[in-house]
PDB file of C-alpha atoms in Angstrom:
ATOM      1  CA  MET A1179       5.013   6.195   2.850  1.00  0.00           C
ATOM      2  CA  GLY A1180       7.543   6.152   0.007  1.00  0.00           C
ATOM      3  CA  ILE A1181       7.607   3.014  -2.387  1.00  0.00           C
ATOM      4  CA  VAL A1182      10.732   0.972  -2.805  1.00  0.00           C
ATOM      5  CA  ASN A1183      10.057  -1.835  -5.320  1.00  0.00           C
ATOM      6  CA  VAL A1184      12.890  -4.357  -5.366  1.00  0.00           C
ATOM      7  CA  THR A1185      11.187  -6.179  -8.186  1.00  0.00           C
ATOM      8  CA  PRO A1186      11.679  -6.641 -11.976  1.00  0.00           C
ATOM      9  CA  ASP A1187       8.093  -6.506 -12.794  1.00  0.00           C
ATOM     10  CA  SER A1188       6.105  -3.750 -10.757  1.00  0.00           C
ATOM     11  CA  PHE A1189       3.499  -1.789 -12.664  1.00  0.00           C
ATOM     12  CA  SER A1190       5.220   1.603 -12.336  1.00  0.00           C
ATOM     13  CA  ASP A1191       8.943   1.226 -11.859  1.00  0.00           C
ATOM     14  CA  GLY A1192       9.669  -2.800 -12.140  1.00  0.00           C
ATOM     15  CA  GLY A1193      13.403  -3.387 -12.731  1.00  0.00           C
ATOM     16  CA  LEU A1194      14.749   0.212 -11.797  1.00  0.00           C
ATOM     17  CA  PHE A1195      15.676  -0.729  -8.355  1.00  0.00           C
ATOM     18  CA  VAL A1196      15.945  -4.587  -8.372  1.00  0.00           C
ATOM     19  CA  GLU A1197      19.581  -4.328  -7.464  1.00  0.00           C
ATOM     20  CA  THR A1198      20.329  -3.850  -3.669  1.00  0.00           C
ATOM     21  CA  ALA A1199      22.639  -0.745  -4.179  1.00  0.00           C
ATOM     22  CA  ALA A1200      19.902   1.081  -6.573  1.00  0.00           C
ATOM     23  CA  ALA A1201      17.072   0.279  -4.122  1.00  0.00           C
ATOM     24  CA  VAL A1202      18.987   1.349  -0.994  1.00  0.00           C
ATOM     25  CA  ALA A1203      20.018   4.552  -3.041  1.00  0.00           C
ATOM     26  CA  HIS A1204      16.400   5.202  -4.098  1.00  0.00           C
ATOM     27  CA  GLY A1205      15.056   4.786  -0.593  1.00  0.00           C
ATOM     28  CA  ARG A1206      17.670   7.372   0.646  1.00  0.00           C
ATOM     29  CA  ARG A1207      16.547   9.824  -2.005  1.00  0.00           C
ATOM     30  CA  LEU A1208      12.890   9.255  -0.890  1.00  0.00           C
ATOM     31  CA  LEU A1209      13.989   9.947   2.685  1.00  0.00           C
ATOM     32  CA  ALA A1210      15.480  13.129   1.598  1.00  0.00           C
ATOM     33  CA  GLU A1211      12.557  14.214  -0.146  1.00  0.00           C
ATOM     34  CA  GLY A1212      10.356  13.826   2.801  1.00  0.00           C
ATOM     35  CA  ALA A1213       9.310  10.322   3.267  1.00  0.00           C
ATOM     36  CA  ASP A1214       8.327   9.166   6.765  1.00  0.00           C
ATOM     37  CA  ILE A1215       8.115   5.514   6.172  1.00  0.00           C
ATOM     38  CA  LEU A1216       9.846   3.489   3.603  1.00  0.00           C
ATOM     39  CA  ASP A1217       7.833   0.682   2.118  1.00  0.00           C
ATOM     40  CA  VAL A1218      10.245  -2.306   0.674  1.00  0.00           C
ATOM     41  CA  GLY A1219       8.829  -5.077  -1.180  1.00  0.00           C
ATOM     42  CA  GLY A1220      10.021  -7.897  -3.119  1.00  0.00           C
ATOM     43  CA  GLU A1221       6.864  -9.317  -4.901  1.00  0.00           C
ATOM     44  CA  SER A1222       4.822  -7.332  -7.608  1.00  0.00           C
ATOM     45  CA  THR A1223       1.350  -7.397  -6.823  1.00  0.00           C
ATOM     46  CA  ARG A1224       0.189  -5.830 -10.283  1.00  0.00           C
ATOM     47  CA  PRO A1225      -2.773  -7.710 -11.987  1.00  0.00           C
ATOM     48  CA  GLY A1226      -1.446 -10.769 -13.704  1.00  0.00           C
ATOM     49  CA  ALA A1227       1.845 -11.076 -11.885  1.00  0.00           C
ATOM     50  CA  THR A1228       3.599 -14.246 -10.992  1.00  0.00           C
ATOM     51  CA  ARG A1229       4.785 -14.875  -7.503  1.00  0.00           C
ATOM     52  CA  PRO A1230       8.631 -15.290  -6.748  1.00  0.00           C
ATOM     53  CA  LEU A1231      10.074 -18.023  -4.778  1.00  0.00           C
ATOM     54  CA  VAL A1232      10.513 -17.308  -1.117  1.00  0.00           C
ATOM     55  CA  GLU A1233      14.103 -17.393  -1.385  1.00  0.00           C
ATOM     56  CA  GLU A1234      13.936 -14.689  -4.295  1.00  0.00           C
ATOM     57  CA  GLU A1235      11.808 -12.402  -2.194  1.00  0.00           C
ATOM     58  CA  LEU A1236      14.021 -12.765   0.910  1.00  0.00           C
ATOM     59  CA  ALA A1237      17.081 -12.085  -1.085  1.00  0.00           C
ATOM     60  CA  ARG A1238      15.563  -8.947  -2.720  1.00  0.00           C
ATOM     61  CA  VAL A1239      14.017  -7.461   0.503  1.00  0.00           C
ATOM     62  CA  VAL A1240      16.284  -8.214   3.695  1.00  0.00           C
ATOM     63  CA  PRO A1241      19.476  -6.425   2.596  1.00  0.00           C
ATOM     64  CA  VAL A1242      17.491  -3.392   1.688  1.00  0.00           C
ATOM     65  CA  VAL A1243      15.573  -3.274   4.922  1.00  0.00           C
ATOM     66  CA  GLU A1244      18.867  -3.729   6.820  1.00  0.00           C
ATOM     67  CA  ALA A1245      20.643  -1.035   5.201  1.00  0.00           C
ATOM     68  CA  LEU A1246      17.701   1.592   5.250  1.00  0.00           C
ATOM     69  CA  ALA A1247      16.813   0.691   8.939  1.00  0.00           C
ATOM     70  CA  GLY A1248      20.668   0.865   9.644  1.00  0.00           C
ATOM     71  CA  ASP A1249      20.359   4.518   8.464  1.00  0.00           C
ATOM     72  CA  GLY A1250      17.689   5.100  11.110  1.00  0.00           C
ATOM     73  CA  ALA A1251      14.656   5.035   8.483  1.00  0.00           C
ATOM     74  CA  VAL A1252      11.265   3.747   9.747  1.00  0.00           C
ATOM     75  CA  VAL A1253      11.170   0.734   7.283  1.00  0.00           C
ATOM     76  CA  SER A1254       7.713  -1.214   6.378  1.00  0.00           C
ATOM     77  CA  VAL A1255       8.245  -4.460   4.517  1.00  0.00           C
ATOM     78  CA  ASP A1256       5.414  -5.258   1.867  1.00  0.00           C
ATOM     79  CA  THR A1257       5.070  -8.902   2.028  1.00  0.00           C
ATOM     80  CA  MET A1258       2.360 -11.614   2.407  1.00  0.00           C
ATOM     81  CA  ARG A1259       4.869 -14.185   3.672  1.00  0.00           C
ATOM     82  CA  SER A1260       5.512 -15.023   7.204  1.00  0.00           C
ATOM     83  CA  GLU A1261       8.977 -16.056   6.624  1.00  0.00           C
ATOM     84  CA  VAL A1262       9.732 -12.775   4.848  1.00  0.00           C
ATOM     85  CA  ALA A1263       7.976 -10.785   7.562  1.00  0.00           C
ATOM     86  CA  ARG A1264      10.096 -12.352  10.335  1.00  0.00           C
ATOM     87  CA  ALA A1265      13.477 -11.877   8.630  1.00  0.00           C
ATOM     88  CA  ALA A1266      12.435  -8.281   7.459  1.00  0.00           C
ATOM     89  CA  VAL A1267      11.633  -7.385  11.381  1.00  0.00           C
ATOM     90  CA  ALA A1268      14.837  -9.044  12.312  1.00  0.00           C
ATOM     91  CA  ALA A1269      16.631  -6.801   9.883  1.00  0.00           C
ATOM     92  CA  GLY A1270      15.036  -3.763  11.250  1.00  0.00           C
ATOM     93  CA  ALA A1271      11.537  -3.400   9.722  1.00  0.00           C
ATOM     94  CA  ALA A1272       8.998  -1.570  12.197  1.00  0.00           C
ATOM     95  CA  VAL A1273       5.944  -2.235  10.083  1.00  0.00           C
ATOM     96  CA  VAL A1274       4.539  -5.324   8.092  1.00  0.00           C
ATOM     97  CA  ASN A1275       2.519  -4.287   5.367  1.00  0.00           C
ATOM     98  CA  ASP A1276       0.429  -7.415   4.259  1.00  0.00           C
ATOM     99  CA  VAL A1277      -1.790  -6.886   1.167  1.00  0.00           C
ATOM    100  CA  SER A1278      -3.413 -10.267   1.875  1.00  0.00           C
ATOM    101  CA  GLY A1279      -4.587  -9.047   5.359  1.00  0.00           C
ATOM    102  CA  GLY A1280      -3.369 -12.580   6.622  1.00  0.00           C
ATOM    103  CA  LEU A1281      -5.335 -14.594   4.269  1.00  0.00           C
ATOM    104  CA  ALA A1282      -2.358 -15.651   1.932  1.00  0.00           C
ATOM    105  CA  ASP A1283      -0.293 -16.849   5.022  1.00  0.00           C
ATOM    106  CA  PRO A1284      -2.103 -16.679   8.275  1.00  0.00           C
ATOM    107  CA  ALA A1285       1.017 -17.252  10.111  1.00  0.00           C
ATOM    108  CA  ILE A1286       2.058 -13.819   9.418  1.00  0.00           C
ATOM    109  CA  LEU A1287      -0.307 -12.642  12.278  1.00  0.00           C
ATOM    110  CA  ASP A1288       1.641 -14.677  14.908  1.00  0.00           C
ATOM    111  CA  VAL A1289       4.838 -13.357  13.681  1.00  0.00           C
ATOM    112  CA  VAL A1290       3.829  -9.898  13.824  1.00  0.00           C
ATOM    113  CA  ALA A1291       2.041 -10.353  17.285  1.00  0.00           C
ATOM    114  CA  GLU A1292       5.324 -11.774  18.613  1.00  0.00           C
ATOM    115  CA  SER A1293       7.596  -9.170  17.023  1.00  0.00           C
ATOM    116  CA  GLY A1294       6.208  -5.800  18.147  1.00  0.00           C
ATOM    117  CA  ALA A1295       5.783  -4.345  14.619  1.00  0.00           C
ATOM    118  CA  THR A1296       3.008  -2.391  13.377  1.00  0.00           C
ATOM    119  CA  TYR A1297       0.551  -4.513  11.111  1.00  0.00           C
ATOM    120  CA  VAL A1298      -1.190  -3.068   7.932  1.00  0.00           C
ATOM    121  CA  ALA A1299      -4.113  -5.285   6.706  1.00  0.00           C
ATOM    122  CA  MET A1300      -5.186  -4.636   3.321  1.00  0.00           C
ATOM    123  CA  HIS A1301      -8.596  -5.703   1.650  1.00  0.00           C
ATOM    124  CA  TRP A1302      -7.820  -8.716  -0.592  1.00  0.00           C
ATOM    125  CA  ARG A1303      -9.520 -11.334  -2.217  1.00  0.00           C
ATOM    126  CA  GLY A1304      -6.969 -13.321  -4.232  1.00  0.00           C
ATOM    127  CA  HIS A1305      -3.401 -13.251  -5.823  1.00  0.00           C
ATOM    128  CA  ALA A1306      -2.600 -11.035  -8.558  1.00  0.00           C
ATOM    129  CA  ASP A1307      -3.040 -13.759 -11.291  1.00  0.00           C
ATOM    130  CA  ARG A1308      -6.815 -13.849 -10.415  1.00  0.00           C
ATOM    131  CA  MET A1309      -7.752 -10.953  -8.302  1.00  0.00           C
ATOM    132  CA  GLN A1310      -9.660  -9.132 -11.161  1.00  0.00           C
ATOM    133  CA  ASP A1311     -11.807 -12.092 -11.668  1.00  0.00           C
ATOM    134  CA  LEU A1312     -13.161 -11.269  -8.089  1.00  0.00           C
ATOM    135  CA  ALA A1313     -13.979  -7.585  -8.543  1.00  0.00           C
ATOM    136  CA  SER A1314     -17.770  -8.380  -7.850  1.00  0.00           C
ATOM    137  CA  TYR A1315     -19.664  -6.469  -5.000  1.00  0.00           C
ATOM    138  CA  ASP A1316     -23.461  -7.387  -5.432  1.00  0.00           C
ATOM    139  CA  GLU A1317     -24.319  -6.981  -1.888  1.00  0.00           C
ATOM    140  CA  PRO A1318     -26.473  -4.213  -0.385  1.00  0.00           C
ATOM    141  CA  GLY A1319     -24.162  -1.154   0.079  1.00  0.00           C
ATOM    142  CA  GLY A1320     -22.020  -2.395  -2.983  1.00  0.00           C
ATOM    143  CA  VAL A1321     -18.077  -2.298  -2.619  1.00  0.00           C
ATOM    144  CA  VAL A1322     -17.870   0.118   0.371  1.00  0.00           C
ATOM    145  CA  ALA A1323     -20.163  -2.186   2.573  1.00  0.00           C
ATOM    146  CA  ALA A1324     -18.310  -5.229   1.346  1.00  0.00           C
ATOM    147  CA  VAL A1325     -14.759  -3.855   2.142  1.00  0.00           C
ATOM    148  CA  VAL A1326     -15.833  -2.688   5.567  1.00  0.00           C
ATOM    149  CA  ARG A1327     -17.403  -6.081   6.388  1.00  0.00           C
ATOM    150  CA  GLU A1328     -14.171  -8.120   5.156  1.00  0.00           C
ATOM    151  CA  LEU A1329     -11.675  -5.682   6.559  1.00  0.00           C
ATOM    152  CA  SER A1330     -13.456  -6.002   9.961  1.00  0.00           C
ATOM    153  CA  GLU A1331     -12.984  -9.805   9.690  1.00  0.00           C
ATOM    154  CA  ARG A1332      -9.537  -9.155   9.154  1.00  0.00           C
ATOM    155  CA  ALA A1333      -9.088  -6.887  12.040  1.00  0.00           C
ATOM    156  CA  SER A1334     -10.708  -9.188  14.198  1.00  0.00           C
ATOM    157  CA  ALA A1335      -8.327 -12.026  13.006  1.00  0.00           C
ATOM    158  CA  ALA A1336      -5.276  -9.686  13.689  1.00  0.00           C
ATOM    159  CA  LEU A1337      -6.503  -8.991  17.243  1.00  0.00           C
ATOM    160  CA  ALA A1338      -7.158 -12.508  17.924  1.00  0.00           C
ATOM    161  CA  ALA A1339      -3.794 -13.398  17.123  1.00  0.00           C
ATOM    162  CA  GLY A1340      -2.508 -11.071  19.723  1.00  0.00           C
ATOM    163  CA  ILE A1341      -1.545  -7.943  17.517  1.00  0.00           C
ATOM    164  CA  PRO A1342      -2.538  -4.931  19.772  1.00  0.00           C
ATOM    165  CA  ALA A1343      -5.314  -2.598  18.378  1.00  0.00           C
ATOM    166  CA  ASP A1344      -2.876   0.363  18.774  1.00  0.00           C
ATOM    167  CA  ARG A1345      -0.550  -1.553  16.224  1.00  0.00           C
ATOM    168  CA  LEU A1346      -3.153  -2.194  13.661  1.00  0.00           C
ATOM    169  CA  VAL A1347      -3.651  -0.138  10.451  1.00  0.00           C
ATOM    170  CA  LEU A1348      -6.225  -0.945   7.547  1.00  0.00           C
ATOM    171  CA  ASP A1349      -6.003  -0.524   4.078  1.00  0.00           C
ATOM    172  CA  PRO A1350      -9.094  -0.611   1.665  1.00  0.00           C
ATOM    173  CA  GLY A1351      -6.868  -1.891  -1.128  1.00  0.00           C
ATOM    174  CA  LEU A1352      -7.512   0.129  -4.244  1.00  0.00           C
ATOM    175  CA  GLY A1353      -6.940  -1.536  -7.385  1.00  0.00           C
ATOM    176  CA  PHE A1354      -6.944  -5.042  -5.764  1.00  0.00           C
ATOM    177  CA  ALA A1355      -9.961  -7.090  -6.976  1.00  0.00           C
ATOM    178  CA  LYS A1356     -11.604  -3.484  -7.618  1.00  0.00           C
ATOM    179  CA  THR A1357     -12.796  -1.715 -10.904  1.00  0.00           C
ATOM    180  CA  ALA A1358     -12.121   2.060 -11.294  1.00  0.00           C
ATOM    181  CA  ASP A1359     -15.532   2.637 -10.104  1.00  0.00           C
ATOM    182  CA  HIS A1360     -15.010   0.567  -7.141  1.00  0.00           C
ATOM    183  CA  ASN A1361     -11.810   2.694  -6.108  1.00  0.00           C
ATOM    184  CA  TRP A1362     -13.679   5.856  -6.580  1.00  0.00           C
ATOM    185  CA  ALA A1363     -16.495   4.604  -4.283  1.00  0.00           C
ATOM    186  CA  LEU A1364     -14.013   3.621  -1.799  1.00  0.00           C
ATOM    187  CA  VAL A1365     -12.229   7.169  -1.740  1.00  0.00           C
ATOM    188  CA  ALA A1366     -15.481   8.884  -1.255  1.00  0.00           C
ATOM    189  CA  GLY A1367     -16.667   6.323   1.444  1.00  0.00           C
ATOM    190  CA  LEU A1368     -13.569   6.557   3.646  1.00  0.00           C
ATOM    191  CA  ASP A1369     -15.716   7.708   6.686  1.00  0.00           C
ATOM    192  CA  ARG A1370     -17.109   4.364   6.866  1.00  0.00           C
ATOM    193  CA  LEU A1371     -13.711   2.820   6.928  1.00  0.00           C
ATOM    194  CA  HIS A1372     -12.584   5.127   9.448  1.00  0.00           C
ATOM    195  CA  ALA A1373     -15.613   3.950  11.737  1.00  0.00           C
ATOM    196  CA  LEU A1374     -13.689   0.704  12.213  1.00  0.00           C
ATOM    197  CA  GLY A1375     -11.664   2.538  14.569  1.00  0.00           C
ATOM    198  CA  HIS A1376      -8.097   1.981  13.210  1.00  0.00           C
ATOM    199  CA  PRO A1377      -5.716   4.224  11.258  1.00  0.00           C
ATOM    200  CA  LEU A1378      -5.931   3.946   7.430  1.00  0.00           C
ATOM    201  CA  LEU A1379      -3.283   3.446   4.755  1.00  0.00           C
ATOM    202  CA  VAL A1380      -4.296   4.257   1.332  1.00  0.00           C
ATOM    203  CA  GLY A1381      -2.262   3.564  -1.735  1.00  0.00           C
ATOM    204  CA  GLY A1382      -3.484   4.973  -4.958  1.00  0.00           C
ATOM    205  CA  SER A1383      -0.186   6.273  -6.706  1.00  0.00           C
ATOM    206  CA  ARG A1384      -0.250   6.065 -10.370  1.00  0.00           C
ATOM    207  CA  LYS A1385      -2.717   3.162 -10.289  1.00  0.00           C
ATOM    208  CA  SER A1386      -4.965   2.425 -13.432  1.00  0.00           C
ATOM    209  CA  PHE A1387      -8.156   4.081 -12.185  1.00  0.00           C
ATOM    210  CA  LEU A1388      -6.274   7.299 -12.464  1.00  0.00           C
ATOM    211  CA  GLY A1389      -5.044   6.523 -16.034  1.00  0.00           C
ATOM    212  CA  SER A1390      -8.652   5.622 -17.142  1.00  0.00           C
ATOM    213  CA  LEU A1391      -9.930   8.895 -15.655  1.00  0.00           C
ATOM    214  CA  LEU A1392      -7.344  10.917 -17.645  1.00  0.00           C
ATOM    215  CA  ARG A1393      -7.982   9.265 -20.994  1.00  0.00           C
ATOM    216  CA  GLY A1394      -6.564  10.704 -24.171  1.00  0.00           C
ATOM    217  CA  ALA A1395      -8.553  11.800 -27.255  1.00  0.00           C
ATOM    218  CA  ASP A1396      -8.387   8.413 -28.869  1.00  0.00           C
ATOM    219  CA  GLY A1397      -9.746   6.839 -25.555  1.00  0.00           C
ATOM    220  CA  SER A1398      -6.431   5.228 -24.268  1.00  0.00           C
ATOM    221  CA  PRO A1399      -5.652   5.559 -20.765  1.00  0.00           C
ATOM    222  CA  ARG A1400      -2.910   7.996 -19.458  1.00  0.00           C
ATOM    223  CA  ALA A1401       0.465   6.159 -19.377  1.00  0.00           C
ATOM    224  CA  VAL A1402       1.750   5.157 -16.027  1.00  0.00           C
ATOM    225  CA  GLY A1403       4.558   7.566 -15.904  1.00  0.00           C
ATOM    226  CA  GLU A1404       2.252  10.521 -16.822  1.00  0.00           C
ATOM    227  CA  ARG A1405      -0.143  10.220 -13.790  1.00  0.00           C
ATOM    228  CA  GLU A1406       1.614  12.036 -11.098  1.00  0.00           C
ATOM    229  CA  SER A1407      -0.463  15.274 -11.087  1.00  0.00           C
ATOM    230  CA  ALA A1408      -3.576  13.228 -10.449  1.00  0.00           C
ATOM    231  CA  SER A1409      -1.569  11.103  -7.825  1.00  0.00           C
ATOM    232  CA  THR A1410      -0.646  14.387  -6.093  1.00  0.00           C
ATOM    233  CA  ALA A1411      -4.182  15.574  -6.026  1.00  0.00           C
ATOM    234  CA  LEU A1412      -5.431  12.232  -4.694  1.00  0.00           C
ATOM    235  CA  THR A1413      -2.624  12.726  -1.815  1.00  0.00           C
ATOM    236  CA  LEU A1414      -4.165  16.033  -0.888  1.00  0.00           C
ATOM    237  CA  LEU A1415      -7.653  14.557  -0.896  1.00  0.00           C
ATOM    238  CA  LEU A1416      -6.666  11.602   1.270  1.00  0.00           C
ATOM    239  CA  ALA A1417      -4.616  14.028   3.726  1.00  0.00           C
ATOM    240  CA  GLN A1418      -7.937  15.999   4.091  1.00  0.00           C
ATOM    241  CA  ARG A1419      -9.813  12.762   4.934  1.00  0.00           C
ATOM    242  CA  GLY A1420      -7.544  11.984   7.723  1.00  0.00           C
ATOM    243  CA  VAL A1421      -5.544   8.879   6.388  1.00  0.00           C
ATOM    244  CA  TRP A1422      -2.762   7.812   8.619  1.00  0.00           C
ATOM    245  CA  ALA A1423      -0.450   7.264   5.661  1.00  0.00           C
ATOM    246  CA  ILE A1424      -0.575   7.718   1.974  1.00  0.00           C
ATOM    247  CA  ARG A1425       1.769   5.409  -0.124  1.00  0.00           C
ATOM    248  CA  VAL A1426       3.113   7.006  -3.114  1.00  0.00           C
ATOM    249  CA  HIS A1427       5.889   6.887  -5.594  1.00  0.00           C
ATOM    250  CA  ASP A1428       6.782  10.457  -5.907  1.00  0.00           C
ATOM    251  CA  VAL A1429       7.302  11.474  -2.557  1.00  0.00           C
ATOM    252  CA  ARG A1430       8.720  14.946  -3.111  1.00  0.00           C
ATOM    253  CA  ALA A1431       5.679  16.044  -5.106  1.00  0.00           C
ATOM    254  CA  SER A1432       3.170  14.652  -2.362  1.00  0.00           C
ATOM    255  CA  ALA A1433       5.375  16.279   0.416  1.00  0.00           C
ATOM    256  CA  ASP A1434       5.265  19.519  -1.337  1.00  0.00           C
ATOM    257  CA  ALA A1435       1.516  19.642  -1.775  1.00  0.00           C
ATOM    258  CA  LEU A1436       1.148  18.559   2.035  1.00  0.00           C
ATOM    259  CA  ALA A1437       3.232  21.416   3.236  1.00  0.00           C
ATOM    260  CA  VAL A1438       0.905  23.830   1.380  1.00  0.00           C
ATOM    261  CA  LEU A1439      -1.979  22.126   2.762  1.00  0.00           C
ATOM    262  CA  GLU A1440      -0.371  22.219   6.287  1.00  0.00           C
ATOM    263  CA  ARG A1441       0.267  26.017   5.935  1.00  0.00           C
ATOM    264  CA  LEU A1442      -3.209  26.851   4.843  1.00  0.00           C
ATOM    265  CA  GLU A1443      -4.347  25.041   7.939  1.00  0.00           C
ATOM    266  CA  GLN A1444      -2.404  27.209  10.175  1.00  0.00           C
ATOM    267  CA  GLU A1445      -4.674  30.040   8.966  1.00  0.00           C
ATOM    268  CA  HIS A1446      -7.835  28.217   9.080  1.00  0.00           C
ATOM    269  CA  PRO A1447      -7.577  25.025  11.459  1.00  0.00           C
TER     270      PRO A1447
END
C-alpha cells in the first residue's frame, strides 16, 4: 500500500504532494514502482497535528482519488470522516482506511456498509493532539492484550453495522498512542492479532520507533528521511508474518525486497 499524503503537515512528506497534480503524479509513480493499493489521505495524524476542516479534506482528497481510480488503480481513502468516505467512494475509492476504527465518526461504518467498500479499522484511542497521553497499557498482557481486546470491539461494531466479515481488515495502529516499546511488542505479537480472524494492515514506515532504534552517537534519533533501510527490513518481517498489506512510503524498496523473498520461497516454500 503506497502512501499518498495530500497534506501540508504529514511527518514524512508533508507539503510535497499537497497540490492535486503533484499528488496524482506521485500516485502514478508508486503504481509504476509496484504498489497494489494507493492510500490517499488529506488529514495528517502525526502526534500533535490539528485537524483540517471537512471542506479542506474533501478538496484535497476527492480529485486525487478520482484521477487515480480513473487510471484503474485500487484506491484507499485514509479518513476518519463519514462525509469524506462517502465522497471518496463515489469518486472511485475501493477501500476506506479509518485510523479511528469508527470511534471518531460512528456514521462512517454505515457509509462503508452501504458502499460495498473494504473497511480498515485501526486501533485508536484519541486524536493526534492528545493520543500520546493515552499510551498506557497496564492491564494483564500489556499492550498486545489491550489492542486485541479493543480491536475486537471495533470489529464487532463494524460487523453490527453491516460490513461483511470478508470486507473487514484490522490494523494495530503502530505509533498511535504507543511508545516505541509498545510498537515492538505489537510486531512481535502479530499472531494474537491474526487470531481475531481478519486480514491485517500494518503501517510502520519511517515512524519514530525506527528512528529511536537507530540513534546516533549523540543519542539523537535517526532523521525521518534516513529510516528507509529499517522500514524495508520491517516490510520483510511483516510479509513473513502474513499481513494482508504493508503501508509504505518507498514502494520500490519494499517491492524489491518482497521480490527477493518471493523468489526464495519458490525454492523453500
